[in-house]
Short mmCIF file of C-alpha atoms in Angstrom, two decimals:
data_model
loop_
_atom_site.label_atom_id
_atom_site.label_comp_id
_atom_site.label_asym_id
_atom_site.label_seq_id
_atom_site.Cartn_x
_atom_site.Cartn_y
_atom_site.Cartn_z
CA MET A 1 -13.70 18.33 7.14
CA THR A 2 -10.97 15.71 7.49
CA ARG A 3 -7.37 15.74 6.36
CA SER A 4 -5.41 12.66 5.37
CA VAL A 5 -2.29 11.75 7.24
CA PHE A 6 0.19 8.86 7.25
CA ARG A 7 0.88 6.42 10.01
CA PRO A 8 4.43 5.79 11.04
CA ALA A 9 5.25 3.71 14.17
CA ALA A 10 8.41 3.88 16.29
CA LEU A 11 10.95 1.03 16.12
CA VAL A 12 13.30 0.22 19.01
CA LEU A 13 17.04 -0.18 18.30
CA ALA A 14 20.35 0.83 20.03
CA ALA A 15 23.14 3.21 18.89
CA ALA A 16 26.89 2.77 18.31
CA LEU A 17 29.78 5.06 17.30
CA LEU A 18 31.45 3.91 14.07
CA ALA A 19 34.98 4.67 12.93
CA GLY A 20 36.43 7.10 10.37
CA CYS A 21 34.15 9.87 9.12
CA ARG A 22 31.10 8.11 10.47
CA ALA A 23 29.46 9.79 13.45
CA ALA A 24 26.81 8.11 15.55
CA GLN A 25 25.28 5.41 13.33
CA PRO A 26 22.55 2.84 13.96
CA SER A 27 23.16 -0.77 14.93
CA ASP A 28 21.69 -3.62 16.99
CA ALA A 29 18.07 -3.97 15.96
CA GLY A 30 15.37 -4.61 18.54
CA THR A 31 11.60 -4.90 18.78
CA SER A 32 9.21 -2.40 17.25
CA SER A 33 7.60 -0.19 19.85
CA GLY A 34 4.52 -0.19 17.63
CA THR A 35 4.08 -3.97 18.01
CA ALA A 36 3.19 -6.10 20.99
CA ALA A 37 5.37 -9.23 21.16
CA PRO A 38 3.47 -12.49 21.47
CA ALA A 39 5.64 -15.61 21.13
CA GLY A 40 7.09 -16.35 17.71
CA ASP A 41 8.50 -14.35 14.83
CA SER A 42 6.36 -11.24 15.24
CA LEU A 43 5.69 -8.85 12.41
CA GLU A 44 6.93 -5.28 12.77
CA MET A 45 5.43 -2.19 11.19
CA LEU A 46 8.02 -0.52 8.98
CA SER A 47 9.07 2.97 10.04
CA PRO A 48 12.06 5.32 9.75
CA LEU A 49 11.60 6.12 13.47
CA ARG A 50 13.67 4.31 16.08
CA GLU A 51 14.28 4.65 19.80
CA ASP A 52 17.82 5.96 19.34
CA GLY A 53 17.17 8.21 16.33
CA ARG A 54 15.64 8.14 12.89
CA TYR A 55 16.45 7.67 9.23
CA ALA A 56 15.63 10.55 6.90
CA THR A 57 16.25 11.86 3.39
CA GLY A 58 17.36 15.36 2.57
CA THR A 59 20.25 17.58 1.59
CA GLY A 60 23.55 18.14 3.36
CA PRO A 61 25.98 21.04 3.72
CA ASP A 62 28.34 19.79 1.02
CA THR A 63 26.08 17.93 -1.44
CA GLY A 64 24.08 20.81 -2.93
CA SER A 65 20.51 19.92 -3.86
CA GLU A 66 21.20 16.17 -4.17
CA GLU A 67 18.91 14.11 -1.92
CA MET A 68 20.92 11.92 0.46
CA LEU A 69 20.14 9.31 3.11
CA LEU A 70 20.58 10.74 6.60
CA TRP A 71 20.81 9.47 10.17
CA VAL A 72 19.57 11.66 13.06
CA ASP A 73 21.11 10.56 16.36
CA TYR A 74 19.25 11.59 19.50
CA ALA A 75 22.04 10.88 21.98
CA SER A 76 24.64 13.06 20.22
CA HIS A 77 22.12 15.60 18.85
CA THR A 78 23.62 15.29 15.39
CA THR A 79 22.57 14.63 11.81
CA THR A 80 25.05 12.79 9.57
CA TYR A 81 25.10 11.14 6.17
CA LEU A 82 24.17 7.46 6.39
CA CYS A 83 27.62 6.59 5.08
CA SER A 84 29.67 3.56 6.12
CA GLN A 85 32.81 4.62 4.19
CA PRO A 86 35.69 6.17 6.18
CA ASN A 87 36.85 9.58 4.88
CA CYS A 88 34.13 9.60 2.23
CA SER A 89 33.62 12.66 0.02
CA HIS A 90 29.92 11.69 -0.46
CA ASN A 91 30.07 12.36 -4.19
CA THR A 92 30.64 8.86 -5.64
CA ASP A 93 28.51 5.74 -5.88
CA ALA A 94 30.67 4.17 -3.15
CA CYS A 95 28.94 6.45 -0.64
CA THR A 96 26.12 4.51 0.99
CA ALA A 97 24.31 7.78 1.75
CA ARG A 98 23.56 8.15 -1.96
CA PRO A 99 20.37 6.29 -3.03
CA PRO A 100 21.03 3.58 -5.62
CA GLN A 101 20.62 4.93 -9.15
CA PRO A 102 18.15 2.91 -11.25
CA GLN A 103 19.50 1.91 -14.65
CA SER A 104 16.21 2.82 -16.35
CA ASN A 105 16.09 6.39 -15.14
CA ALA A 106 18.68 9.13 -14.88
CA VAL A 107 16.69 11.00 -12.23
CA THR A 108 17.53 10.37 -8.57
CA PRO A 109 14.61 8.35 -7.20
CA TYR A 110 12.28 9.26 -4.39
CA ALA A 111 13.54 7.26 -1.38
CA ILE A 112 12.26 6.19 2.04
CA CYS A 113 14.38 4.40 4.64
CA TYR A 114 12.84 1.88 7.04
CA ALA A 115 14.36 0.06 9.98
CA ALA A 116 13.83 -3.71 9.76
CA PRO A 117 14.35 -6.75 12.01
CA GLY A 118 17.75 -8.41 12.17
CA ASP A 119 19.78 -5.15 12.26
CA ARG A 120 18.80 -4.29 8.70
CA LEU A 121 17.71 -1.27 6.70
CA LEU A 122 15.10 -1.30 3.98
CA LEU A 123 15.35 1.33 1.28
CA TYR A 124 12.29 1.88 -0.91
CA LEU A 125 12.99 3.69 -4.21
CA SER A 126 10.38 4.93 -6.65
CA THR A 127 10.63 6.67 -10.01
CA ASP A 128 8.92 5.16 -13.09
CA THR A 129 9.44 1.77 -11.40
CA SER A 130 9.75 0.74 -7.77
CA SER A 131 12.39 -1.29 -5.98
CA VAL A 132 13.32 -2.26 -2.43
CA TRP A 133 16.90 -2.65 -1.25
CA VAL A 134 18.15 -4.32 1.92
CA ALA A 135 21.28 -3.14 3.75
CA ASP A 136 22.95 -3.27 7.11
CA ALA A 137 21.64 -0.67 9.55
CA ASP A 138 24.49 1.74 8.70
CA GLY A 139 23.70 1.57 4.96
CA SER A 140 26.49 -0.83 3.99
CA ASN A 141 26.20 -4.18 2.17
CA ARG A 142 23.06 -3.24 0.32
CA HIS A 143 21.45 -5.30 -2.39
CA ALA A 144 18.18 -5.17 -4.32
CA VAL A 145 15.50 -7.51 -3.03
CA ILE A 146 13.35 -7.17 -6.11
CA ASP A 147 12.28 -4.66 -8.77
CA TRP A 148 8.53 -4.25 -9.13
CA THR A 149 6.65 -3.56 -12.32
CA ALA A 150 3.37 -3.28 -10.39
CA ASP A 151 1.51 -0.03 -10.73
CA MET A 152 1.58 0.48 -6.97
CA ILE A 153 3.82 -1.02 -4.30
CA SER A 154 3.70 -0.06 -0.63
CA PRO A 155 6.08 -1.79 1.84
CA CYS A 156 4.44 -1.96 5.24
CA LEU A 157 5.73 -4.82 7.48
CA ALA A 158 8.66 -7.18 7.99
CA ASP A 159 9.70 -10.14 10.10
CA SER A 160 13.09 -11.87 10.33
CA GLU A 161 12.69 -13.47 6.90
CA TYR A 162 10.23 -11.51 4.78
CA LEU A 163 9.18 -8.07 3.60
CA TYR A 164 5.41 -7.65 3.45
CA TYR A 165 3.85 -5.16 1.05
CA THR A 166 0.59 -4.24 -0.63
CA SER A 167 0.47 -4.08 -4.42
CA TYR A 168 -1.85 -3.90 -7.40
CA ARG A 169 -1.64 -3.75 -11.18
CA MET A 170 -3.84 -2.08 -13.76
CA GLN A 171 -5.51 -4.58 -16.06
CA GLU A 172 -5.64 -4.35 -19.85
CA ASN A 173 -9.24 -3.11 -19.72
CA GLY A 174 -8.09 -0.16 -17.59
CA GLU A 175 -9.59 -1.45 -14.37
CA ARG A 176 -7.55 -1.91 -11.24
CA ALA A 177 -6.74 -5.46 -10.21
CA PRO A 178 -7.39 -6.39 -6.55
CA LEU A 179 -5.06 -4.96 -3.93
CA MET A 180 -3.02 -7.83 -2.51
CA LEU A 181 -0.88 -8.32 0.56
CA CYS A 182 2.28 -10.07 -0.61
CA ARG A 183 5.64 -11.03 0.83
CA VAL A 184 9.11 -11.55 -0.56
CA PRO A 185 12.23 -12.95 1.16
CA LEU A 186 14.52 -10.21 2.50
CA GLU A 187 17.41 -11.98 0.80
CA GLY A 188 15.58 -11.84 -2.53
CA GLY A 189 13.52 -14.44 -4.32
CA GLU A 190 10.02 -15.26 -5.44
CA ALA A 191 7.23 -12.96 -4.29
CA GLN A 192 4.20 -14.70 -2.77
CA PRO A 193 0.64 -13.27 -2.68
CA LEU A 194 -0.98 -13.90 0.73
CA PHE A 195 -4.51 -12.51 0.58
CA GLU A 196 -6.63 -9.84 -1.01
CA MET A 197 -7.09 -6.53 0.78
CA ARG A 198 -10.65 -5.29 0.54
CA TYR A 199 -11.19 -2.78 -2.25
CA PRO A 200 -14.09 -3.91 -4.44
CA ALA A 201 -14.25 -0.59 -6.37
CA ASP A 202 -17.88 -0.12 -5.34
CA GLY A 203 -17.43 2.85 -3.02
CA THR A 204 -15.78 1.14 -0.07
CA THR A 205 -12.43 2.52 0.92
CA GLN A 206 -9.20 0.61 0.48
CA GLU A 207 -8.36 -1.61 3.46
CA GLU A 208 -5.50 0.11 5.22
CA VAL A 209 -2.61 -1.36 7.23
CA LEU A 210 -2.48 0.19 10.72
CA GLY A 211 0.19 -1.99 12.32
CA ALA A 212 1.03 -5.49 13.48
CA TYR A 213 0.25 -7.80 16.38
CA GLY A 214 2.17 -11.08 16.55
CA ARG A 215 1.65 -12.72 13.17
CA ASN A 216 -1.36 -10.52 12.40
CA VAL A 217 -1.67 -7.46 10.20
CA VAL A 218 -3.90 -4.87 11.87
CA THR A 219 -6.17 -3.24 9.27
CA LEU A 220 -8.84 -0.54 9.06
CA TYR A 221 -11.70 -0.88 6.57
CA ALA A 222 -14.71 1.36 5.89
CA ASP A 223 -17.80 0.86 3.70
CA TYR A 224 -19.17 4.15 2.31
CA ARG A 225 -21.39 2.67 -0.41
CA GLU A 226 -24.59 4.12 1.02
CA VAL A 227 -23.03 7.57 1.31
CA LEU A 228 -21.61 7.54 -2.22
CA ALA A 229 -24.96 6.47 -3.65
CA VAL A 230 -26.28 9.98 -2.88
CA GLU A 231 -25.91 12.04 -6.06
CA THR A 232 -24.07 15.35 -5.73
CA PRO A 233 -25.87 18.45 -7.02
CA ASP A 234 -25.37 19.15 -10.73
CA LEU A 235 -26.82 22.58 -11.38
CA PRO A 236 -26.51 24.59 -14.59
CA PRO A 237 -24.16 27.61 -14.62
CA GLU A 238 -27.11 30.01 -14.69
CA ALA A 239 -28.51 28.69 -11.39
CA SER A 240 -28.91 31.33 -8.71
CA GLU A 241 -27.03 31.43 -5.44
CA GLU A 242 -30.24 30.52 -3.63
CA GLU A 243 -30.69 27.45 -5.85
CA TYR A 244 -27.12 26.33 -5.17
CA THR A 245 -27.58 26.80 -1.44
CA ALA A 246 -30.85 24.88 -1.42
CA ALA A 247 -29.46 22.02 -3.54
CA TRP A 248 -26.42 21.52 -1.32
CA ALA A 249 -28.53 21.77 1.82
CA ALA A 250 -30.78 18.99 0.47
CA TYR A 251 -27.70 16.93 -0.43
CA ASN A 252 -26.28 17.29 3.08
CA ASP A 253 -29.64 16.34 4.59
CA LYS A 254 -29.63 13.13 2.54
CA LEU A 255 -26.06 12.37 3.59
CA ALA A 256 -27.01 12.77 7.26
CA GLN A 257 -29.59 10.01 6.80
CA CYS A 258 -26.96 7.61 5.45
CA SER A 259 -24.50 5.52 7.42
CA SER A 260 -21.09 3.95 6.93
CA SER A 261 -19.67 0.82 8.57
CA HIS A 262 -16.11 0.49 9.87
CA GLN A 263 -13.95 -2.40 11.08
CA VAL A 264 -10.54 -2.84 12.65
CA CYS A 265 -9.36 -6.41 12.04
CA LEU A 266 -6.45 -8.74 12.82
CA ARG A 267 -5.54 -10.71 9.68
CA ASN A 268 -3.13 -13.59 10.17
CA VAL A 269 -0.47 -13.76 7.44
CA ASP A 270 0.06 -17.51 7.88
CA THR A 271 -3.52 -18.80 8.07
CA GLY A 272 -5.48 -15.97 6.44
CA GLU A 273 -7.82 -15.97 9.44
CA THR A 274 -9.54 -12.63 10.13
CA THR A 275 -10.60 -11.51 13.61
CA VAL A 276 -12.70 -8.36 14.06
CA LEU A 277 -11.22 -6.35 16.92
CA THR A 278 -13.93 -3.68 16.82
CA GLN A 279 -16.59 -2.36 14.45
CA TRP A 280 -18.95 0.62 14.44
CA GLU A 281 -21.47 2.56 12.40
CA ALA A 282 -21.19 6.27 11.66
CA ALA A 283 -23.54 8.85 10.15
CA GLY A 284 -22.93 10.25 6.69
CA GLN A 285 -19.31 10.94 5.81
CA ASP A 286 -18.29 11.02 9.47
CA PRO A 287 -15.64 8.38 10.28
CA GLY A 288 -17.10 7.94 13.74
CA TRP A 289 -13.74 7.33 15.40
CA ILE A 290 -10.24 8.48 14.41
CA THR A 291 -7.82 5.64 15.00
CA ARG A 292 -4.19 4.74 15.64
CA TRP A 293 -2.54 1.42 16.52
CA GLN A 294 0.58 1.48 18.72
CA ASN A 295 2.21 -0.73 21.36
CA GLY A 296 -0.32 -3.51 20.85
CA ARG A 297 -3.22 -1.16 21.59
CA LEU A 298 -5.87 0.54 19.47
CA TYR A 299 -6.23 4.23 20.39
CA GLN A 300 -9.43 5.98 19.26
CA LEU A 301 -10.95 9.41 19.59
CA ASN A 302 -14.52 9.89 18.44
CA SER A 303 -15.05 12.40 15.67
CA ASP A 304 -16.70 15.03 17.87
CA LEU A 305 -13.55 14.78 20.05
CA SER A 306 -15.58 14.16 23.22
CA THR A 307 -14.52 10.59 24.07
CA ALA A 308 -11.24 8.63 23.99
CA ARG A 309 -10.92 4.88 24.21
CA ILE A 310 -8.27 2.16 24.17
CA LEU A 311 -8.93 -1.40 22.97
CA THR A 312 -6.66 -4.45 23.23
CA PRO A 313 -6.76 -7.78 21.34
CA ASP A 314 -7.72 -9.66 24.53
CA GLY A 315 -11.04 -7.80 24.58
CA GLY A 316 -10.08 -5.08 27.04
CA MET A 317 -11.48 -1.57 26.59
CA THR A 318 -11.45 1.72 28.48
CA GLU A 319 -13.58 4.68 27.45
CA THR A 320 -13.11 8.15 28.93
CA PRO A 321 -14.81 11.54 28.37
CA VAL A 322 -12.37 14.19 27.09
CA GLN A 323 -12.19 17.58 28.83
CA TRP A 324 -11.81 19.59 25.63
CA PRO A 325 -10.53 23.21 25.93
CA GLU A 326 -13.30 25.71 25.26
CA GLU A 327 -11.02 27.84 23.06
CA LEU A 328 -10.60 24.91 20.64
CA ALA A 329 -14.28 24.01 20.43
CA GLY A 330 -15.74 23.55 16.95
CA MET A 331 -12.50 22.65 15.20
CA SER A 332 -12.17 19.82 12.72
CA HIS A 333 -9.54 17.11 13.04
CA GLY A 334 -7.14 15.03 10.99
CA SER A 335 -8.07 11.49 9.97
CA GLN A 336 -6.02 9.96 12.79
CA PRO A 337 -4.02 10.89 15.86
CA GLU A 338 -0.64 12.20 14.73
CA ALA A 339 1.27 10.06 17.24
CA ILE A 340 1.12 8.50 20.69
CA ILE A 341 3.80 10.28 22.74
CA GLY A 342 4.28 9.72 26.45
CA GLY A 343 0.95 7.87 26.51
CA GLN A 344 -0.82 10.95 25.06
CA MET A 345 -2.81 10.96 21.83
CA ILE A 346 -1.39 13.83 19.74
CA VAL A 347 -4.19 15.30 17.61
CA THR A 348 -3.93 18.12 15.06
CA CYS A 349 -7.04 20.31 14.77
CA TYR A 350 -7.98 22.89 12.16
CA PRO A 351 -10.19 25.98 12.48
CA ASP A 352 -12.83 26.17 9.75
CA ASP A 353 -12.57 29.94 9.29
CA ALA A 354 -8.80 30.58 9.40
CA PRO A 355 -5.49 29.12 8.18
CA GLY A 356 -3.13 27.31 10.53
CA ASN A 357 -3.59 24.45 12.95
CA HIS A 358 -3.37 23.52 16.62
CA ARG A 359 -1.73 20.48 18.21
CA VAL A 360 -3.45 18.95 21.25
CA ALA A 361 -2.43 16.19 23.66
CA VAL A 362 -5.29 13.98 24.89
CA ASP A 363 -4.74 11.62 27.82
CA PRO A 364 -6.92 8.57 27.01
CA GLU A 365 -6.66 7.34 30.60
CA THR A 366 -7.95 10.48 32.34
CA GLY A 367 -9.55 12.53 29.57
CA ALA A 368 -7.27 15.48 30.31
CA CYS A 369 -6.66 17.59 27.23
CA ALA A 370 -4.22 20.46 26.63
CA GLU A 371 -2.88 22.36 23.65
CA ILE A 372 0.83 22.00 22.92
CA ASP A 373 1.74 25.62 22.30
CA LEU A 374 4.88 25.15 20.23
CA MET A 375 4.26 27.15 17.05
CA ARG A 376 6.26 28.52 14.15
CA TRP A 377 5.57 30.83 11.23
CA ASP A 378 5.20 28.82 8.02
CA PRO A 379 6.38 30.88 5.02
CA THR A 380 4.74 28.41 2.60
CA THR A 381 1.24 29.12 3.96
CA GLY A 382 1.72 32.56 5.51
CA SER A 383 0.24 31.44 8.80
CA GLU A 384 1.24 30.26 12.23
CA GLU A 385 1.37 26.46 12.38
CA ALA A 386 2.14 23.82 14.93
CA MET A 387 5.84 22.92 14.64
CA ARG A 388 6.20 20.06 12.18
CA LEU A 389 6.90 16.73 13.88
CA TYR A 390 9.87 14.79 12.48
CA GLY A 391 10.37 12.05 15.04
CA TYR A 392 9.76 10.79 18.54
CA SER A 393 10.88 8.13 20.97
CA SER A 394 10.23 7.40 24.65
CA GLU A 395 12.70 10.15 25.56
CA TYR A 396 12.81 12.72 22.74
CA VAL A 397 10.62 14.58 20.26
CA LEU A 398 12.18 15.97 17.06
CA LEU A 399 10.57 19.12 15.61
CA CYS A 400 11.21 21.72 12.95
CA CYS A 401 11.25 24.77 15.19
CA GLU A 402 11.89 27.45 12.53
CA GLN A 403 11.68 27.77 8.75
CA ARG A 404 12.56 30.81 6.69
CA GLU A 405 12.85 31.62 3.01
CA THR A 406 16.32 31.76 1.50
CA THR A 407 18.20 31.32 -1.78
CA ARG A 408 21.08 29.12 -2.74
CA THR A 409 23.51 29.28 -5.66
CA GLU A 410 23.21 26.50 -8.25
CA ILE A 411 25.77 25.79 -10.97
CA ALA A 412 24.77 23.85 -14.09
CA GLU A 413 27.12 21.48 -15.95
CA ASP A 414 27.71 24.20 -18.55
CA GLY A 415 28.83 26.63 -15.84
CA THR A 416 25.60 28.65 -15.73
CA VAL A 417 25.03 30.13 -12.27
CA TRP A 418 21.62 31.04 -10.87
CA GLU A 419 19.91 31.64 -7.56
CA GLN A 420 17.46 28.94 -6.50
CA PRO A 421 14.74 29.90 -3.95
CA GLY A 422 14.31 27.55 -1.02
CA TYR A 423 13.81 27.25 2.71
CA LEU A 424 16.23 27.01 5.59
CA SER A 425 15.07 25.06 8.63
CA ARG A 426 16.21 24.68 12.23
CA TYR A 427 15.56 21.40 14.01
CA GLY A 428 15.46 20.82 17.72
CA LEU A 429 15.13 17.96 20.18
CA LEU A 430 12.89 18.26 23.20
CA ARG A 431 12.55 15.88 26.10
CA THR A 432 9.12 14.24 25.96
CA GLY A 433 8.01 15.94 29.17
CA ASP A 434 9.03 19.37 27.84
CA PHE A 435 7.15 18.75 24.60
CA LEU A 436 3.94 17.83 26.41
CA ALA A 437 4.38 20.87 28.73
CA SER A 438 5.05 23.25 25.76
CA ASN A 439 8.46 24.05 27.26
CA PRO A 440 10.87 25.13 24.46
CA ALA A 441 13.99 23.79 26.17
CA TRP A 442 15.63 22.94 22.84
CA SER A 443 18.75 20.99 22.13
CA GLU A 444 19.41 22.15 18.58
CA LEU A 445 20.72 19.70 15.99
CA ASN A 446 23.89 20.54 14.13
CA SER A 447 23.17 22.86 11.19
CA GLY A 448 23.57 22.40 7.44
CA PHE A 449 21.05 19.57 6.82
CA GLU A 450 17.59 20.06 5.38
CA PHE A 451 15.12 17.19 5.72
CA SER A 452 12.82 16.30 2.86
CA ILE A 453 9.16 17.04 3.53
CA PHE A 454 8.60 13.29 3.07
CA SER A 455 10.67 12.77 6.22
CA ALA A 456 8.06 14.53 8.36
CA VAL A 457 5.66 12.53 10.52
CA PHE A 458 2.21 13.14 9.03
#
């Protein structure tokens, strides 16, 4: 069993204190910590995470249920609206913490903030259409780069001049057009397709952007055609339990005899040249290795969790046996390491016979492995879960350390009052060393803000 997760990467910037009602706000962009820096205008993987804090979306203490853009500052241990207006009431369109309202839709759009090179902020909005806005790091001076009518748009990288994104359209015959990597000037202008990402609609998975290295996009691609050619059992409703069991056992036996192929590649955005960094075969539906790219290195943990390795674009590789805790034996894993924190691969594991999860730190250099025993009760699942990760840097880790059910009063335009169920969360900062040692030496963030689930690090 595997579970899908997303891949954010930390970006390095510095903090400043702005005037008026603005508390600690971001400024002075730097180099992405998820990207090595060969000479030239290197690409950076887009992420809301930064060295001095992180962008987020969520609600505030005086904005009701309206989703706002937020800034979490690690140095001051505060969350504030991403507002550049002095003495702002945060209830007009002049407030830069309010996502831009699309003319075609009266519903506040789903929004994600990304840090970008050149002391800029990218704001991705999606409702029935998608758009990307560029602003200064504190949310001011924003303008639309372009509105997309594509059926899917996914911003992933940027350099000093361009935003890079993957996109596809549905064709008139109902089939999906090829997934393309494209770019558009950050100041707005004509979009330019660069090359096709592999997705031939024949059973191979969509080529996925892992990160960046110099002028290269780092991608992961898997070919499961042989696996998907095995027909799943299709038994009639009157089939007995024994017949079902036998049919699925035969299906799994056939899967075990199949293989899938996997590649991690460097694809140059200027020349289109593709370099295979590593490739491997795996049995059946097994991915073989779970993978994360960070700091110019490819971190991998094989799917039985027994071996960790690190690969670099210059051909370097280390491979180390993992000393897995006996009490966690037999668990399944997510489809990638959750993060690389303090040089440790953070892996979330799931028991097959019980709800909940466990977070484990694996040292790829030594093979040492230890559970991070920072847990909370999750009222949405009714089980104990690893505290949800909301951010990390070289110094801090941001976690949701408590969540409880609550209600809030809502007032409609006609004056109707009702109680709306919800959740109230507490967020805390831990030093990286305390996080890895399971030491709950919290510095709690100021209260009143609730982060959107989409702000979590998955």
